mmCIF file of C-alpha atoms in Angstrom:
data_model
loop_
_atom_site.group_PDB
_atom_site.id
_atom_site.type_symbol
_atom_site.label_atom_id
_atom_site.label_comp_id
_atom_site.label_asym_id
_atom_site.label_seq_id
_atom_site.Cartn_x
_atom_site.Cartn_y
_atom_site.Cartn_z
ATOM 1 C CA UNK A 1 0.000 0.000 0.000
ATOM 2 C CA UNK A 2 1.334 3.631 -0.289
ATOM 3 C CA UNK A 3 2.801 5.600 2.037
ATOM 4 C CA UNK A 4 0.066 7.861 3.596
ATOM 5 C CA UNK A 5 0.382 10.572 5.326
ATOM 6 C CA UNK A 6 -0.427 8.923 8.529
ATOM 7 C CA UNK A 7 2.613 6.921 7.946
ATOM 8 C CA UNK A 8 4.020 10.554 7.578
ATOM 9 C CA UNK A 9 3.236 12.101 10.538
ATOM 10 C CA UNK A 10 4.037 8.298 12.276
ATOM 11 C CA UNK A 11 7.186 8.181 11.056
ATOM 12 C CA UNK A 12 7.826 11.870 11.675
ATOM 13 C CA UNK A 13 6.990 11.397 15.519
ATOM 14 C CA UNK A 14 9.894 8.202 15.344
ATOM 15 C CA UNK A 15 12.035 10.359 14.242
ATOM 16 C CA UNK A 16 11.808 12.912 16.674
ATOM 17 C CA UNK A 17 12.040 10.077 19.431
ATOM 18 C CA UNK A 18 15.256 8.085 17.261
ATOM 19 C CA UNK A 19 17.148 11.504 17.080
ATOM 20 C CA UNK A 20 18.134 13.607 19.921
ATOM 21 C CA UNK A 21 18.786 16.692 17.805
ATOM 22 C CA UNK A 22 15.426 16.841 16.543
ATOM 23 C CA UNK A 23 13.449 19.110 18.636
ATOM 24 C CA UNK A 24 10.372 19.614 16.572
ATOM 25 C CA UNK A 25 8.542 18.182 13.370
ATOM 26 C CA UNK A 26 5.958 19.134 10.768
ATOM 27 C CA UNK A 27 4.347 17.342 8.077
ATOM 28 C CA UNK A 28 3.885 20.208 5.204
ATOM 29 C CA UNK A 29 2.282 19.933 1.427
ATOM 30 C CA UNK A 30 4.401 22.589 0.324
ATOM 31 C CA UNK A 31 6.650 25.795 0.918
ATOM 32 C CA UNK A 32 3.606 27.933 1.705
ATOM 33 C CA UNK A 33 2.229 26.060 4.387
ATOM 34 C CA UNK A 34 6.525 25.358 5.927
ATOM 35 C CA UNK A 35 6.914 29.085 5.650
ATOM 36 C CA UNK A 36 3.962 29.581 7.797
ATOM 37 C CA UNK A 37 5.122 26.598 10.197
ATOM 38 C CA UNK A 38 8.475 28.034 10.342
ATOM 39 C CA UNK A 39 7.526 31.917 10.586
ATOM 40 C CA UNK A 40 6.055 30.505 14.671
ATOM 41 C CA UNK A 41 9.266 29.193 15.152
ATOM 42 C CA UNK A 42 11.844 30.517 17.268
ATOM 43 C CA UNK A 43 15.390 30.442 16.838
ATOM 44 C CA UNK A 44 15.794 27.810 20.270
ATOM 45 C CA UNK A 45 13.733 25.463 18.660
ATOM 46 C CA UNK A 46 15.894 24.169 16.468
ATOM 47 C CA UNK A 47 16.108 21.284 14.567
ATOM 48 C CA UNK A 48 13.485 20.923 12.414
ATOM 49 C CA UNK A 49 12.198 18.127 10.435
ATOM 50 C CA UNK A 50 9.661 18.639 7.567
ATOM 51 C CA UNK A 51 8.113 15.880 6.014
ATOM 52 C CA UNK A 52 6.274 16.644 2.793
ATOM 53 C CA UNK A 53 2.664 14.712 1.866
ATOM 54 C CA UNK A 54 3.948 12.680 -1.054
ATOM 55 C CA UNK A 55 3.816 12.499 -4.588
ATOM 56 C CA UNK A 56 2.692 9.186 -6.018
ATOM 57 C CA UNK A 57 2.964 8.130 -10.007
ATOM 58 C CA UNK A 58 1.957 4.401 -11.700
ATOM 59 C CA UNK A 59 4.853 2.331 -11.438
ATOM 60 C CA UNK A 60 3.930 -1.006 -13.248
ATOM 61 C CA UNK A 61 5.833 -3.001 -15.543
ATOM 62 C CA UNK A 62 3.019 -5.219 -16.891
ATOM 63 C CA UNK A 63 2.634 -7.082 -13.687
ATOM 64 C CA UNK A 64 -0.565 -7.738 -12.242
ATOM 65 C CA UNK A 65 -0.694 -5.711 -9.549
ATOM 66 C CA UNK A 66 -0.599 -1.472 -10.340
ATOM 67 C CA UNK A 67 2.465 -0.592 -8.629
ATOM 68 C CA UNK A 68 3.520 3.159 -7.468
ATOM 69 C CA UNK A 69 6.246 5.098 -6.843
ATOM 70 C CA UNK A 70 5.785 7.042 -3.478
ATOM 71 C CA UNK A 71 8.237 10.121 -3.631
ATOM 72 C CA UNK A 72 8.881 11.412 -0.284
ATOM 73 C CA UNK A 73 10.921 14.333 0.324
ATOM 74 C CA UNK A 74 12.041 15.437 4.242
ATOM 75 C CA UNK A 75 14.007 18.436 5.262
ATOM 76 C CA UNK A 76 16.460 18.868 8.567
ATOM 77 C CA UNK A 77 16.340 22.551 8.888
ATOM 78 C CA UNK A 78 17.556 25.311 10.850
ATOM 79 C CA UNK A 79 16.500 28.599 11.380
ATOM 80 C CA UNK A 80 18.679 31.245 11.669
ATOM 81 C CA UNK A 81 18.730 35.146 12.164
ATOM 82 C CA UNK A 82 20.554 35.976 8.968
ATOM 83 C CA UNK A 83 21.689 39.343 10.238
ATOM 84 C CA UNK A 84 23.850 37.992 12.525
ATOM 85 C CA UNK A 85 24.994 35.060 10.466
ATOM 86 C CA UNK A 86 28.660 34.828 9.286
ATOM 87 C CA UNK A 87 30.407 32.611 6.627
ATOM 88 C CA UNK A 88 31.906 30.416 9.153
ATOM 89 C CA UNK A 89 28.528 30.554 10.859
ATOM 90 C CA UNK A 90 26.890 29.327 7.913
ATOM 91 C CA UNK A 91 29.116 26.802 7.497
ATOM 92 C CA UNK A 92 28.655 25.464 10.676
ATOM 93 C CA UNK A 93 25.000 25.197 10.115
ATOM 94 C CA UNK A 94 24.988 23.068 6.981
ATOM 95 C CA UNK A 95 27.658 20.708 9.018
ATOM 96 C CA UNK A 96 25.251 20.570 11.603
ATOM 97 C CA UNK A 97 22.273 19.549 9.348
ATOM 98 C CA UNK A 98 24.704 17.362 7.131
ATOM 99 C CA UNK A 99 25.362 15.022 10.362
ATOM 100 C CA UNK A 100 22.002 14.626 11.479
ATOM 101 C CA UNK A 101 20.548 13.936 7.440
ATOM 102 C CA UNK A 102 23.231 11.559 7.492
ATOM 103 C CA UNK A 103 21.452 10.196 10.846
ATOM 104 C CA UNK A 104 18.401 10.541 9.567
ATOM 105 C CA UNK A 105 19.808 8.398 6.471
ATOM 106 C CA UNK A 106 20.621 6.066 8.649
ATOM 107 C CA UNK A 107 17.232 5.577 10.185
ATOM 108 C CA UNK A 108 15.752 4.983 6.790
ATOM 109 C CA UNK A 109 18.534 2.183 6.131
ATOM 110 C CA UNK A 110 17.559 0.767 9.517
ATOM 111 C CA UNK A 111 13.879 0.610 9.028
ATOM 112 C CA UNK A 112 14.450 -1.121 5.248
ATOM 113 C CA UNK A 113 16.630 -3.720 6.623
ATOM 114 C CA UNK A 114 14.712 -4.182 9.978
ATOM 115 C CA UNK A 115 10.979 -2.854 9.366
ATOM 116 C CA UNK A 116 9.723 -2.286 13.033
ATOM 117 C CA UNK A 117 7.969 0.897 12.739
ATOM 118 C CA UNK A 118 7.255 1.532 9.228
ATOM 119 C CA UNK A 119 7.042 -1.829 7.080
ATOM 120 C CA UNK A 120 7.246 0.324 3.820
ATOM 121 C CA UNK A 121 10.656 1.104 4.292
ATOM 122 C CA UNK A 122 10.994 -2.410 3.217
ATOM 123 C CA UNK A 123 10.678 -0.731 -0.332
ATOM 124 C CA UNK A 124 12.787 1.511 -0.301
ATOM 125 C CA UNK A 125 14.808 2.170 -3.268
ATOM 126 C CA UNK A 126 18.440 2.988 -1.793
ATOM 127 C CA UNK A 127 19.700 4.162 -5.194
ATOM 128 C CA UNK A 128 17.025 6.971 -5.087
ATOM 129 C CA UNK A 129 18.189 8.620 -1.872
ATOM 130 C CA UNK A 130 19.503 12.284 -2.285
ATOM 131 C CA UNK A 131 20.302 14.856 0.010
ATOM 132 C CA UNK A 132 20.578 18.562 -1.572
ATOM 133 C CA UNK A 133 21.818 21.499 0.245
ATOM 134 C CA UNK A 134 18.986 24.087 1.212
ATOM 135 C CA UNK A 135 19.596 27.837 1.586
ATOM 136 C CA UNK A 136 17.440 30.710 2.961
ATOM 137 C CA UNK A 137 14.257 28.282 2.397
ATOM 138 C CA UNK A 138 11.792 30.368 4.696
ATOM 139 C CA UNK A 139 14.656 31.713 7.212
ATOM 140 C CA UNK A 140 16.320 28.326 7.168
ATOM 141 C CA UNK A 141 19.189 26.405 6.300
ATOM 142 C CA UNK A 142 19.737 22.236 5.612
ATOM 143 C CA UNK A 143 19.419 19.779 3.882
ATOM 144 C CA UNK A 144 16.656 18.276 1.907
ATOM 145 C CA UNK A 145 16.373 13.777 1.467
ATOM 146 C CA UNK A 146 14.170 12.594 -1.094
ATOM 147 C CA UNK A 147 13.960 8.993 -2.017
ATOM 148 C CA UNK A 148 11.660 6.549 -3.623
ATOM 149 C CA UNK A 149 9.732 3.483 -2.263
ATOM 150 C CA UNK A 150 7.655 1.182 -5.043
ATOM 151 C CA UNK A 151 4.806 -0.336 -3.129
ATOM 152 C CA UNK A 152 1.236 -1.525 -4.734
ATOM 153 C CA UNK A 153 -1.613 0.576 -4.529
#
């Protein structure tokens, strides 16, 4: 079955709980609604994780069963006062969010290979994983993940 955005927010909250330097998450359906999720942030609330609702797109290869591909995208931001914010500074943030995406890669690797809390990790497509570098997204910096899982309908 898909991933729905209960298994979202579910695996959002296990995520929070699995790593320490998470301090607050939000399921989002785009950069309107994080910008307004983000804008009632404040600065000592840092991390944040975003998960976006995701995208879903027929997958089949002339099996019997219609297969999709669930793309999921999730973001380990920080804000940040930009006035105050120097090059080293900056730098210091994206190594910040770098280690805990790579934690938060980690998790996902975990879950495929031992699916406790979310069995459709079992389909997840390691090959797809990314992780981009995000800058001034809504007063934040970080990283964004995105990876594919190919479940049935």
């Amino acid at each position: 079955m898909i991933f729905t955005p209960n298994d979202l927010r579910e695996f959002l909250a296990v995520c929070k709980a699995d790593i320490a330097e998470i301090n607050m998450v939000k399921p989002v359906i785009d950069d309107s609604q994080m910008a307004k999720e983000v804008s009632q942030m404040h600065v000592a609330d840092n991390l944040l994780l975003v998960g976006v609702l995701p995208d879903y797109a027929s997958d089949s290869d002339g099996d019997d069963a219609l297969m999709m591909g669930n793309t999921l995208d999730f973001l380990i931001l920080k804000k940040v006062e930009y006035s105050n914010l120097s090059s080293d500074d900056f730098i210091d943030v994206m190594h910040e969010t770098a280690m805990v995406s790579r934690k938060f890669i980690e998790r996902l690797i975990q879950e495929k290979n031992n699916p406790n809390t979310c069995p459709k990790f079992y389909f997840l497509n390691e090959s797809s994983i990314q992780m981009q570098p995000v800058w001034a997204k809504a007063g934040t910096n970080g990283y964004m993940i995105s990876f594919n899982l190919r479940t049935d309908l």
